[in-house]
Amino acid sequence: NAGVIQTPRHKVTGKGQEATLWCEPISGHSAVFWYRQTIVQGLEFLTYFRNQAPIDDSGMPKERFSAQMPNQSHSTLKIQSTQPQDSAVYLCASRTGDNYAEQFFGPGTRLTVL
Amino acid sequence: QQQVRQSPQSLTVWEGETAILNCSYEDSTFNYFPWYQQFPGEGPALLISISSVSDKKEDGRFTIFFNKREKKLSLHITDSQPGDSATYFCAASQGKLIFGQGTKLSIKP
C-alpha cells in the first residue's frame, strides 16, 4: 500500500499562471479531502468528495479554485490565475466511507507563487 | 471564529517527562476528536482519537482526557522521547476535519 500519492511535491508558478495539483487516494477509499496548510492560517479544509461526488466545498475560495474527481483513482485541485497568497502546502487525504475512520494524508504539494 | 483551539503554541519538556497539550472546542455537536502528529515535510498522521461518549482513551504512552461539559480535551504524552518532537494537532470531525492551530512539541534529551 503506497499511501496517498500527491504530485508534484513542489511547484513554483508565476503570478497569474495556472496550477494543477494531483492526488491519488488509497485504493478502496471512497472519501477524498483537500486541505491547505499555511503558517498563518494553519490547516484549513477546502473540499470533500465521496464516491467521486462533491459533498462539501465550503472551504474553497469561490473564485479561481476548483476541484474534480473524474474517477475513483484520482482527484485534482486547480488554481487559476495564482496569487502569492495561494502559496501553501496543499494536502490530500482519503478514508473509507465511515465518518469516524482515520483520514490518511499524503505528503502534500508545496505551491510557491512568485 | 476558531472552532478548535489549542494551547500552548509551543512546548519544551525534558526526555522522560510528561508533556500535556490542551485543546478546547466551541460546537457542542462535535462528537469525535482525533489527534494528529506531523513531522516537517510530511502530512499529518493519526496518533490517537476519542469519541465524546468516553472520558479517557489510552494507547501506550499517549492518553486523551476528555471533559464534555467543559468542551475540553488534553493529550498526555508520558515518558517523552526525542522522537516525539513534532507538531500535534487536535481536530474535531464532521466528516471533514476542523483543526486547531497546533502545538509544536520539543523534547530535550
mmCIF file of N, CA and C in Angstrom, chain A residues 9 33 35 37 39-43 45 48 56 58 91 95 99-108, chain B residues 2 31-32 36 38 41-47 49 51 87 89 93-101:
data_model
loop_
_atom_site.group_PDB
_atom_site.id
_atom_site.type_symbol
_atom_site.label_atom_id
_atom_site.label_comp_id
_atom_site.label_asym_id
_atom_site.label_seq_id
_atom_site.Cartn_x
_atom_site.Cartn_y
_atom_site.Cartn_z
ATOM 1 N N ARG A 9 5.476 17.233 -5.815
ATOM 2 C CA ARG A 9 5.749 17.548 -4.414
ATOM 3 C C ARG A 9 6.001 19.044 -4.234
ATOM 4 N N PHE A 33 -10.383 14.161 0.516
ATOM 5 C CA PHE A 33 -10.422 15.512 1.077
ATOM 6 C C PHE A 33 -9.211 16.313 0.596
ATOM 7 N N TYR A 35 -7.033 19.790 1.846
ATOM 8 C CA TYR A 35 -6.780 20.775 2.885
ATOM 9 C C TYR A 35 -5.623 21.660 2.422
ATOM 10 N N GLN A 37 -2.433 24.133 4.089
ATOM 11 C CA GLN A 37 -1.700 24.421 5.325
ATOM 12 C C GLN A 37 -0.763 25.591 5.125
ATOM 13 N N ILE A 39 1.458 28.768 7.596
ATOM 14 C CA ILE A 39 1.889 29.128 8.954
ATOM 15 C C ILE A 39 0.814 29.968 9.635
ATOM 16 N N VAL A 40 0.248 30.906 8.890
ATOM 17 C CA VAL A 40 -0.688 31.865 9.498
ATOM 18 C C VAL A 40 -2.050 31.233 9.750
ATOM 19 N N GLN A 41 -2.606 30.544 8.771
ATOM 20 C CA GLN A 41 -3.977 30.020 8.877
ATOM 21 C C GLN A 41 -4.039 28.601 9.411
ATOM 22 N N GLY A 42 -2.892 27.915 9.438
ATOM 23 C CA GLY A 42 -2.900 26.535 9.902
ATOM 24 C C GLY A 42 -3.476 25.597 8.861
ATOM 25 N N LEU A 43 -4.122 24.538 9.321
ATOM 26 C CA LEU A 43 -4.715 23.523 8.443
ATOM 27 C C LEU A 43 -6.177 23.864 8.195
ATOM 28 N N PHE A 45 -9.690 23.149 5.855
ATOM 29 C CA PHE A 45 -10.442 22.294 4.946
ATOM 30 C C PHE A 45 -10.803 23.077 3.691
ATOM 31 N N TYR A 48 -14.362 18.185 -0.351
ATOM 32 C CA TYR A 48 -14.519 16.781 0.029
ATOM 33 C C TYR A 48 -15.391 16.076 -0.999
ATOM 34 N N ASP A 56 -18.935 18.597 -0.067
ATOM 35 C CA ASP A 56 -18.811 19.832 0.716
ATOM 36 C C ASP A 56 -17.632 20.618 0.158
ATOM 37 N N SER A 58 -17.259 23.934 1.105
ATOM 38 C CA SER A 58 -17.438 25.168 1.874
ATOM 39 C C SER A 58 -16.127 25.899 2.156
ATOM 40 N N LEU A 91 -2.719 19.623 0.943
ATOM 41 C CA LEU A 91 -2.732 18.240 1.410
ATOM 42 C C LEU A 91 -3.988 17.523 0.937
ATOM 43 N N ARG A 95 -10.113 8.367 3.083
ATOM 44 C CA ARG A 95 -10.547 7.414 4.092
ATOM 45 C C ARG A 95 -11.648 6.536 3.521
ATOM 46 N N ASN A 99 -17.505 7.790 8.682
ATOM 47 C CA ASN A 99 -17.143 9.149 9.101
ATOM 48 C C ASN A 99 -16.129 9.167 10.235
ATOM 49 N N TYR A 100 -16.038 8.078 10.986
ATOM 50 C CA TYR A 100 -15.105 8.030 12.106
ATOM 51 C C TYR A 100 -13.810 7.300 11.749
ATOM 52 N N ALA A 101 -13.672 6.943 10.502
ATOM 53 C CA ALA A 101 -12.446 6.267 10.069
ATOM 54 C C ALA A 101 -11.301 7.262 9.971
ATOM 55 N N GLU A 102 -10.101 6.751 10.107
ATOM 56 C CA GLU A 102 -8.910 7.586 10.014
ATOM 57 C C GLU A 102 -8.769 8.176 8.620
ATOM 58 N N GLN A 103 -8.416 9.459 8.585
ATOM 59 C CA GLN A 103 -8.049 10.073 7.319
ATOM 60 C C GLN A 103 -6.538 9.912 7.153
ATOM 61 N N PHE A 104 -6.147 9.370 6.029
ATOM 62 C CA PHE A 104 -4.739 9.187 5.709
ATOM 63 C C PHE A 104 -4.314 10.322 4.785
ATOM 64 N N PHE A 105 -3.272 11.021 5.198
ATOM 65 C CA PHE A 105 -2.814 12.176 4.445
ATOM 66 C C PHE A 105 -1.645 11.825 3.525
ATOM 67 N N GLY A 106 -1.609 12.491 2.386
ATOM 68 C CA GLY A 106 -0.439 12.443 1.539
ATOM 69 C C GLY A 106 0.620 13.397 2.058
ATOM 70 N N PRO A 107 1.782 13.428 1.403
ATOM 71 C CA PRO A 107 2.886 14.289 1.855
ATOM 72 C C PRO A 107 2.686 15.757 1.516
ATOM 73 N N GLY A 108 1.712 16.034 0.659
ATOM 74 C CA GLY A 108 1.431 17.418 0.311
ATOM 75 C C GLY A 108 2.172 17.898 -0.926
ATOM 76 N N GLN B 2 -12.358 30.722 15.504
ATOM 77 C CA GLN B 2 -11.628 29.478 15.609
ATOM 78 C C GLN B 2 -12.487 28.484 16.377
ATOM 79 N N ASN B 31 -18.478 15.321 18.041
ATOM 80 C CA ASN B 31 -18.521 14.113 18.860
ATOM 81 C C ASN B 31 -17.357 13.154 18.627
ATOM 82 N N TYR B 32 -16.395 13.572 17.837
ATOM 83 C CA TYR B 32 -15.245 12.711 17.583
ATOM 84 C C TYR B 32 -14.024 13.591 17.409
ATOM 85 N N TYR B 36 -3.632 14.431 15.579
ATOM 86 C CA TYR B 36 -2.697 14.108 14.518
ATOM 87 C C TYR B 36 -1.305 14.603 14.889
ATOM 88 N N GLN B 38 2.451 15.579 13.231
ATOM 89 C CA GLN B 38 3.061 15.948 11.953
ATOM 90 C C GLN B 38 4.529 16.259 12.121
ATOM 91 N N GLY B 41 7.830 18.343 6.601
ATOM 92 C CA GLY B 41 7.889 17.756 5.269
ATOM 93 C C GLY B 41 6.955 16.585 5.051
ATOM 94 N N GLU B 42 6.157 16.244 6.053
ATOM 95 C CA GLU B 42 5.230 15.129 5.921
ATOM 96 C C GLU B 42 3.801 15.596 6.161
ATOM 97 N N GLY B 43 2.837 14.788 5.718
ATOM 98 C CA GLY B 43 1.453 15.067 6.053
ATOM 99 C C GLY B 43 1.166 14.618 7.482
ATOM 100 N N PRO B 44 0.088 15.120 8.064
ATOM 101 C CA PRO B 44 -0.288 14.678 9.413
ATOM 102 C C PRO B 44 -0.624 13.194 9.419
ATOM 103 N N ALA B 45 -0.407 12.543 10.554
ATOM 104 C CA ALA B 45 -0.744 11.133 10.712
ATOM 105 C C ALA B 45 -1.508 10.962 12.014
ATOM 106 N N LEU B 46 -2.548 10.141 11.976
ATOM 107 C CA LEU B 46 -3.358 9.930 13.166
ATOM 108 C C LEU B 46 -2.537 9.312 14.280
ATOM 109 N N LEU B 47 -2.645 9.917 15.472
ATOM 110 C CA LEU B 47 -1.923 9.411 16.635
ATOM 111 C C LEU B 47 -2.877 8.629 17.544
ATOM 112 N N SER B 49 -7.386 8.852 18.952
ATOM 113 C CA SER B 49 -8.649 9.573 18.823
ATOM 114 C C SER B 49 -9.591 9.170 19.940
ATOM 115 N N SER B 51 -13.968 9.368 21.162
ATOM 116 C CA SER B 51 -15.363 9.710 20.923
ATOM 117 C C SER B 51 -15.904 10.421 22.151
ATOM 118 N N THR B 87 4.795 18.457 15.610
ATOM 119 C CA THR B 87 3.643 19.321 15.851
ATOM 120 C C THR B 87 2.410 18.453 15.991
ATOM 121 N N PHE B 89 -1.737 18.216 16.344
ATOM 122 C CA PHE B 89 -2.981 18.902 16.029
ATOM 123 C C PHE B 89 -4.161 18.166 16.657
ATOM 124 N N SER B 93 -14.108 16.163 14.156
ATOM 125 C CA SER B 93 -14.526 15.577 12.888
ATOM 126 C C SER B 93 -16.012 15.787 12.644
ATOM 127 N N GLN B 94 -16.294 16.332 11.460
ATOM 128 C CA GLN B 94 -17.670 16.422 10.983
ATOM 129 C C GLN B 94 -17.688 15.812 9.578
ATOM 130 N N GLY B 95 -17.094 14.630 9.474
ATOM 131 C CA GLY B 95 -16.801 14.125 8.130
ATOM 132 C C GLY B 95 -15.481 14.756 7.733
ATOM 133 N N LYS B 96 -15.482 16.045 7.441
ATOM 134 C CA LYS B 96 -14.236 16.788 7.284
ATOM 135 C C LYS B 96 -13.633 17.018 8.670
ATOM 136 N N LEU B 97 -12.337 17.375 8.684
ATOM 137 C CA LEU B 97 -11.656 17.658 9.941
ATOM 138 C C LEU B 97 -11.518 19.162 10.128
ATOM 139 N N ILE B 98 -11.813 19.621 11.342
ATOM 140 C CA ILE B 98 -11.596 21.010 11.726
ATOM 141 C C ILE B 98 -10.450 21.005 12.721
ATOM 142 N N PHE B 99 -9.326 21.596 12.321
ATOM 143 C CA PHE B 99 -8.097 21.512 13.094
ATOM 144 C C PHE B 99 -7.889 22.723 13.990
ATOM 145 N N GLY B 100 -7.241 22.472 15.128
ATOM 146 C CA GLY B 100 -6.683 23.566 15.906
ATOM 147 C C GLY B 100 -5.391 24.049 15.264
ATOM 148 N N GLN B 101 -4.796 25.062 15.863
ATOM 149 C CA GLN B 101 -3.601 25.677 15.284
ATOM 150 C C GLN B 101 -2.328 24.873 15.534
#
